JSON list of C-alpha atoms in Angstrom, two decimals:
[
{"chain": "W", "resi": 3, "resn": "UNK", "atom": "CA", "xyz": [52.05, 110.43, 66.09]},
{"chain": "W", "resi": 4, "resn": "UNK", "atom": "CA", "xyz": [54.23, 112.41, 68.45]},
{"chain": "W", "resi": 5, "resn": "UNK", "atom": "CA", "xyz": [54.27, 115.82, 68.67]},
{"chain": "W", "resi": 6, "resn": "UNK", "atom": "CA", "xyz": [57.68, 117.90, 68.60]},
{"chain": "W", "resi": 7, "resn": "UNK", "atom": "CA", "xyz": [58.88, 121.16, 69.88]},
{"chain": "W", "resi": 8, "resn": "UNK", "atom": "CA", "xyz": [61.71, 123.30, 69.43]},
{"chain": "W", "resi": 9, "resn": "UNK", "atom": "CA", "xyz": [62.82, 126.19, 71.54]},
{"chain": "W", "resi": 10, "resn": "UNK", "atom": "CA", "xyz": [65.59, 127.97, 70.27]},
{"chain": "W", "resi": 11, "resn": "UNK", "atom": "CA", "xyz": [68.52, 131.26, 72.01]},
{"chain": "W", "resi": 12, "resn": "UNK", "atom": "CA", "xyz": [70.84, 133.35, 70.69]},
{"chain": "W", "resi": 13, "resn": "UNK", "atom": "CA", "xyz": [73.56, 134.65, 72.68]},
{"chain": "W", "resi": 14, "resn": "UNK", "atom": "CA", "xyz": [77.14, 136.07, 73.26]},
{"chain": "W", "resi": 15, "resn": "UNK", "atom": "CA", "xyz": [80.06, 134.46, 74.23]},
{"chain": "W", "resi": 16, "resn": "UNK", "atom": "CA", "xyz": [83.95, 135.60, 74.99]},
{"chain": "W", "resi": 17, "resn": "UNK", "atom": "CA", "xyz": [85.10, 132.18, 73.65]},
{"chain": "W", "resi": 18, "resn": "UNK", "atom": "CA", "xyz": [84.03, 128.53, 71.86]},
{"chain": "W", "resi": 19, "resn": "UNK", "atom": "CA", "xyz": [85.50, 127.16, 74.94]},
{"chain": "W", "resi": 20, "resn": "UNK", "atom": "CA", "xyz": [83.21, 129.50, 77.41]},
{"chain": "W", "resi": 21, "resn": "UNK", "atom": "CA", "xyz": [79.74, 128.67, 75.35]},
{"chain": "W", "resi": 22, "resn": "UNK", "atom": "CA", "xyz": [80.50, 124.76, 75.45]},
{"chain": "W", "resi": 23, "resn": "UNK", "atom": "CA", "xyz": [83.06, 124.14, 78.62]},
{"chain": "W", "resi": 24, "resn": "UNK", "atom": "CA", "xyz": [81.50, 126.81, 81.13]},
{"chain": "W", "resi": 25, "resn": "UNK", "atom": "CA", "xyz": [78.24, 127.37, 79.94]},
{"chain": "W", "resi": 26, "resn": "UNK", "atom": "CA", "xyz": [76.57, 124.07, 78.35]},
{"chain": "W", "resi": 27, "resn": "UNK", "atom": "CA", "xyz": [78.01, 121.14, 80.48]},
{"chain": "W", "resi": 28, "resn": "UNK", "atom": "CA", "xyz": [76.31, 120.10, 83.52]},
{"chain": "W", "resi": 29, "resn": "UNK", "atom": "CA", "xyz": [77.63, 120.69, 87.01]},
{"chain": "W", "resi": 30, "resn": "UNK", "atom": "CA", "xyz": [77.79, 116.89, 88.21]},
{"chain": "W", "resi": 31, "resn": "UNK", "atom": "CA", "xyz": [79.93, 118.14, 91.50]},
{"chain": "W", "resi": 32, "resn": "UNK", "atom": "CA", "xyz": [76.63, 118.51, 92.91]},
{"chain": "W", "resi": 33, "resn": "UNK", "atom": "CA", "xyz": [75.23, 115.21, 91.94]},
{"chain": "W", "resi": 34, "resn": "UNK", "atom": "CA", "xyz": [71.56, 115.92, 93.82]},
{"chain": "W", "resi": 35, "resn": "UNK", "atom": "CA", "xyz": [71.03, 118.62, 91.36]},
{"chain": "W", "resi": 36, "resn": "UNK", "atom": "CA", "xyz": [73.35, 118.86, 88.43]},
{"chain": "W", "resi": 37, "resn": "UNK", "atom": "CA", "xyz": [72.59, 121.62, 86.72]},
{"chain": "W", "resi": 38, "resn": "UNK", "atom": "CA", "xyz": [73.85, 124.08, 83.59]},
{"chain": "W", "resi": 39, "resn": "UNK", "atom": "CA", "xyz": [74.32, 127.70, 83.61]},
{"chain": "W", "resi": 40, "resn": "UNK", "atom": "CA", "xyz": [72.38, 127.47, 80.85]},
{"chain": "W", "resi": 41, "resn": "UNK", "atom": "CA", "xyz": [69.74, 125.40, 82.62]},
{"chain": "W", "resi": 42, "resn": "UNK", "atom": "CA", "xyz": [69.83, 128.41, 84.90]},
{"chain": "W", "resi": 43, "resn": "UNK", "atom": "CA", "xyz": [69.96, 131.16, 82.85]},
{"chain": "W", "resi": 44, "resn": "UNK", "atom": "CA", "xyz": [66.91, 129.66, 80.64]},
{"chain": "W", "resi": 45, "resn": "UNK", "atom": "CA", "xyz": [65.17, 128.91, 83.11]},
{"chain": "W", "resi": 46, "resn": "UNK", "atom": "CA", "xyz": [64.44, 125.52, 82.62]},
{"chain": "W", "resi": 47, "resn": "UNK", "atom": "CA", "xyz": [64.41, 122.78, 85.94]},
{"chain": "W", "resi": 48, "resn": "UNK", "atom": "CA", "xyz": [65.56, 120.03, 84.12]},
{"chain": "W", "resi": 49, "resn": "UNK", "atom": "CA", "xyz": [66.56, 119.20, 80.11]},
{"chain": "W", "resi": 50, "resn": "UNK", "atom": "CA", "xyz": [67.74, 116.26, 78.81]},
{"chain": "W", "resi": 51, "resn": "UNK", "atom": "CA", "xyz": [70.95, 117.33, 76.75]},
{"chain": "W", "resi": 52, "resn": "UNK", "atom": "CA", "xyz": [71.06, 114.52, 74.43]},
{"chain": "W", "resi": 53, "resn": "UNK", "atom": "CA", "xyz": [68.41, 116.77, 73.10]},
{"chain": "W", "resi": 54, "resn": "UNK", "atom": "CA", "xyz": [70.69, 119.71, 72.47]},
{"chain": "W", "resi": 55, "resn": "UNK", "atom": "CA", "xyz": [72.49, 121.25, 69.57]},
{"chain": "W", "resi": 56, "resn": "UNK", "atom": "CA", "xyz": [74.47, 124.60, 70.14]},
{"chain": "W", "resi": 57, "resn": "UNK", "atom": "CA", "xyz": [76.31, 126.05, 67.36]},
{"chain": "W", "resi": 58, "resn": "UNK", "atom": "CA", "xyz": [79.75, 128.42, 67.75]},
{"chain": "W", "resi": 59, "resn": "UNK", "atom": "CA", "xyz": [79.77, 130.73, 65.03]},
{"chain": "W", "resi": 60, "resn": "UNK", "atom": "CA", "xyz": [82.07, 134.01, 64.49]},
{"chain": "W", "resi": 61, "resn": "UNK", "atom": "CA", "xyz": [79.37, 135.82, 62.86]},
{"chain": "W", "resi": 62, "resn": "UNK", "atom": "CA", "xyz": [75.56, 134.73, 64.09]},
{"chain": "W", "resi": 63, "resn": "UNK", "atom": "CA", "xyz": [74.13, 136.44, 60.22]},
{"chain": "W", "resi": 64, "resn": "UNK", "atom": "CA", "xyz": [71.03, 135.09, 58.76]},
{"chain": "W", "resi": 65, "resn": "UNK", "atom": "CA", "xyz": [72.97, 134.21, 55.43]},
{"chain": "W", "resi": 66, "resn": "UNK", "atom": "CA", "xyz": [75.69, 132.29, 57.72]},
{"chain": "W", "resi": 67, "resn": "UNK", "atom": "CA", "xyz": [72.25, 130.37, 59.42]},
{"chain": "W", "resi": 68, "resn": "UNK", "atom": "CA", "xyz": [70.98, 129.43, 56.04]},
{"chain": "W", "resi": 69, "resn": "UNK", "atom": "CA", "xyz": [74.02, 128.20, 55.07]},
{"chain": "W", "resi": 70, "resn": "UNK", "atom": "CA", "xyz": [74.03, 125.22, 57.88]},
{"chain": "W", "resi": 71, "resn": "UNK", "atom": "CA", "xyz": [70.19, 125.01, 57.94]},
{"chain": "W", "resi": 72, "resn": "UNK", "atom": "CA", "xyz": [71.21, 121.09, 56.37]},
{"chain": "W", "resi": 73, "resn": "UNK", "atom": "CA", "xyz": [72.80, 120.71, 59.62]},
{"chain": "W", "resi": 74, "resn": "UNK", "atom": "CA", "xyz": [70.09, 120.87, 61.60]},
{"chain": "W", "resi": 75, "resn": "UNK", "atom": "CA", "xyz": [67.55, 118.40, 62.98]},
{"chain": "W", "resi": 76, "resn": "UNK", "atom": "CA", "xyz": [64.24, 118.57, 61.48]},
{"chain": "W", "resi": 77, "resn": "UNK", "atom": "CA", "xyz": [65.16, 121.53, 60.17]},
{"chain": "W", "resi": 78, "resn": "UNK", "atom": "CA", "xyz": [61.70, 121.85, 57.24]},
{"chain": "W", "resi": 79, "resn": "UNK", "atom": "CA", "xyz": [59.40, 122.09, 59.94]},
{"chain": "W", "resi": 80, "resn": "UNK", "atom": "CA", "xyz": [60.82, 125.00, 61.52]},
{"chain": "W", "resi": 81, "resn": "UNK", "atom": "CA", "xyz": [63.39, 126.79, 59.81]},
{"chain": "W", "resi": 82, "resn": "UNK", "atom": "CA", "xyz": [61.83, 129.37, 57.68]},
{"chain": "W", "resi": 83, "resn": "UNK", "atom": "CA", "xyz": [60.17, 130.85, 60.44]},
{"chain": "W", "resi": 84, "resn": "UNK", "atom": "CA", "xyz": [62.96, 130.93, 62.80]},
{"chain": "W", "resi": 85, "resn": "UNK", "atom": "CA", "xyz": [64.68, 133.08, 59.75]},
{"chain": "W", "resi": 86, "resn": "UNK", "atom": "CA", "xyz": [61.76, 135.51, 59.63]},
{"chain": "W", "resi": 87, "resn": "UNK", "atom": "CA", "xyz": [61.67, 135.45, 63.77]},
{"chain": "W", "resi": 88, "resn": "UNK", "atom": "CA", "xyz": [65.49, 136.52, 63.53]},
{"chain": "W", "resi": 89, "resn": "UNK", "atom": "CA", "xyz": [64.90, 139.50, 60.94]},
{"chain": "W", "resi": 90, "resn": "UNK", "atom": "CA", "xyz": [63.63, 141.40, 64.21]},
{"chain": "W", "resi": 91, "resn": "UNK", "atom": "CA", "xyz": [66.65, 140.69, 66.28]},
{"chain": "W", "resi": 92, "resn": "UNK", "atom": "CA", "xyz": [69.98, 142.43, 66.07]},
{"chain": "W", "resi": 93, "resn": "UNK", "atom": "CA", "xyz": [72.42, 140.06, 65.79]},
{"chain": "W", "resi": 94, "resn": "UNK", "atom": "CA", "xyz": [75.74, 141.85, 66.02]},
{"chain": "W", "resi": 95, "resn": "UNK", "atom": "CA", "xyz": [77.56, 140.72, 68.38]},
{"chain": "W", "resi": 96, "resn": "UNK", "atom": "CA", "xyz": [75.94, 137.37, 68.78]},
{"chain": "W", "resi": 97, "resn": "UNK", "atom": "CA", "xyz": [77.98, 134.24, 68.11]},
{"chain": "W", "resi": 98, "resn": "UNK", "atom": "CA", "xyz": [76.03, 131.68, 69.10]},
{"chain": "W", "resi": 99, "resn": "UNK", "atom": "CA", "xyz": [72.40, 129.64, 68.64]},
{"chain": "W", "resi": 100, "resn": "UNK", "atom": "CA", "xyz": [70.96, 126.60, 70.46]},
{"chain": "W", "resi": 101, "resn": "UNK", "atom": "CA", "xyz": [68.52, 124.25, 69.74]},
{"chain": "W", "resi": 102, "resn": "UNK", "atom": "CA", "xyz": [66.68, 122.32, 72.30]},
{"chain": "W", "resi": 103, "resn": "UNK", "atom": "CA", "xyz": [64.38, 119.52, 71.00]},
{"chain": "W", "resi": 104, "resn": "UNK", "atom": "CA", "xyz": [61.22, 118.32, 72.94]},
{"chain": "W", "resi": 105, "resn": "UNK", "atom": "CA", "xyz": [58.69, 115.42, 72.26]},
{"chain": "W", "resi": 106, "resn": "UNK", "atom": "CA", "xyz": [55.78, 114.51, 73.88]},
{"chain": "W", "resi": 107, "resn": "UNK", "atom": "CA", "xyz": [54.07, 110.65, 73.65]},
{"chain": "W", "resi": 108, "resn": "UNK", "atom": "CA", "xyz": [55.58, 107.47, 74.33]},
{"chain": "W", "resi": 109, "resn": "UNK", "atom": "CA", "xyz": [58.94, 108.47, 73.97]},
{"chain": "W", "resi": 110, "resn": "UNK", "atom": "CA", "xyz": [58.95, 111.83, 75.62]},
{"chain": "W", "resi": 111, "resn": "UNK", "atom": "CA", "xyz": [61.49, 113.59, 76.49]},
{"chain": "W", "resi": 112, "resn": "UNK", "atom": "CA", "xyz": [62.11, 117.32, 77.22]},
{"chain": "W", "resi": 113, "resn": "UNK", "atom": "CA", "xyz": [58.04, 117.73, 77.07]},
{"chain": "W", "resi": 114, "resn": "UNK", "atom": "CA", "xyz": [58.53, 120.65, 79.41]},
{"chain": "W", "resi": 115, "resn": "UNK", "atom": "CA", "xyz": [59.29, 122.92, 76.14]},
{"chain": "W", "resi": 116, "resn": "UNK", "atom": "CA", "xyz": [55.46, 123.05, 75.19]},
{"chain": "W", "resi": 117, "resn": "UNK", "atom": "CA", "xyz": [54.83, 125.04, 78.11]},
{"chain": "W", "resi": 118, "resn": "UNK", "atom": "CA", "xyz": [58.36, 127.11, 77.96]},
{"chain": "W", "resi": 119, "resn": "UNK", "atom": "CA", "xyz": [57.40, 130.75, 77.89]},
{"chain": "W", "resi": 120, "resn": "UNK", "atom": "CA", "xyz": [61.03, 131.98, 77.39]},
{"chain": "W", "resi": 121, "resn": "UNK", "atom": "CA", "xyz": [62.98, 133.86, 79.95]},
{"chain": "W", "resi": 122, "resn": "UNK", "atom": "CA", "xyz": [62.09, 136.39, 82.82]},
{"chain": "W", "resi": 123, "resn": "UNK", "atom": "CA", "xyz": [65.53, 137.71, 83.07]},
{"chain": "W", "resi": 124, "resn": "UNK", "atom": "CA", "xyz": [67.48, 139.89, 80.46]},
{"chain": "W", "resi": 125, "resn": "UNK", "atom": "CA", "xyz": [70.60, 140.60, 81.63]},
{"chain": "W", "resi": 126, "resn": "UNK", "atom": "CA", "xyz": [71.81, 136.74, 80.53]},
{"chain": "W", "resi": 127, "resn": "UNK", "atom": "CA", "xyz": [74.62, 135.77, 77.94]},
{"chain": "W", "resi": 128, "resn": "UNK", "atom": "CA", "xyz": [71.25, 134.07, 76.18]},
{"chain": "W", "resi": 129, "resn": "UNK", "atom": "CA", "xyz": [68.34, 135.28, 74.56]},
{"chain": "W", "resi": 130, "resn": "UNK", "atom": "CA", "xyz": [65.29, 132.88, 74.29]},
{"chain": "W", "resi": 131, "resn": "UNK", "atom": "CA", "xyz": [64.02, 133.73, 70.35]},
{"chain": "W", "resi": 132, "resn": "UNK", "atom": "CA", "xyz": [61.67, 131.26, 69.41]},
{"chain": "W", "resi": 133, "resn": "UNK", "atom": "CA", "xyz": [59.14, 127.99, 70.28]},
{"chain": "W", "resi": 134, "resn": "UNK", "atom": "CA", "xyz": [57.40, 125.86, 67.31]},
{"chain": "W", "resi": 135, "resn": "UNK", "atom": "CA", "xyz": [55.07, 122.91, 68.09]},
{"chain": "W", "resi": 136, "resn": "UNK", "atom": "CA", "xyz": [55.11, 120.10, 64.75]},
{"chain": "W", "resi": 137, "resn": "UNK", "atom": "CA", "xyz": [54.55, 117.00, 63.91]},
{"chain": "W", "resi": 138, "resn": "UNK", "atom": "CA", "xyz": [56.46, 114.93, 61.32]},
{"chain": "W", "resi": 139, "resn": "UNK", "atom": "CA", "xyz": [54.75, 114.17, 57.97]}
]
């Protein structure tokens, strides 16, 4: 059986339209290397996006993330701890949280993420919070 991995930031945004217009979508002008300020900013060389989720919310509060934990892919392998991960963090301020999905085996895609250390850089809109390695039962 496959395993999966999740990596998972938190960050700031002036706008819904800046996280998902200006931030999230891919730069195909340069069609050699399309890339994401995202990509960028987290470091990452490549991702597939199909892989994505990013959420928009006013208020980024732990009650407000338990409340759309349904939402969420695969959310019972992973969520409690990503709760207990966030209890360290401050969150004011922060209005949004992305979800990138990796799997490794036949199917792989975004298999990069088991060896994803998190950021280098600070001073980003994005925060990396959190990486969890499961399997489904």
């Amino acid at each position: 059986m496959p395993k999966k991995v999740i990596c998972v930031w938190i960050g700031t945004f002036k706008s819904e339209n800046e996280l998902y217009q200006n931030y999230l979508n891919f730069d195909y002008e340069n069609e050699d290397d399309p890339k994401s300020k995202f990509g960028k900013d987290a470091e990452l060389e490549y991702y597939d996006e199909d892989f994505m989720e990013s959420w928009w919310l006013e208020d980024i509060s732990l009650n407000n993330l338990i409340e759309h934990k349904d939402n969420i892919l695969d959310s019972e392998y992973f969520f409690e701890e990503l709760i207990a991960e966030l209890k360290h963090w401050n969150l004011t301020n922060k209005n949004s949280i992305t979800f990138l999905f990796g799997e490794d085996g036949e199917h792989a895609t975004n298999d990069m993420l088991f060896d994803y250390n998190g950021m280098k850089s600070k001073d980003k809109p994005i925060a990396f919070v959190f990486r969890k390695e499961y399997e489904l039962k």
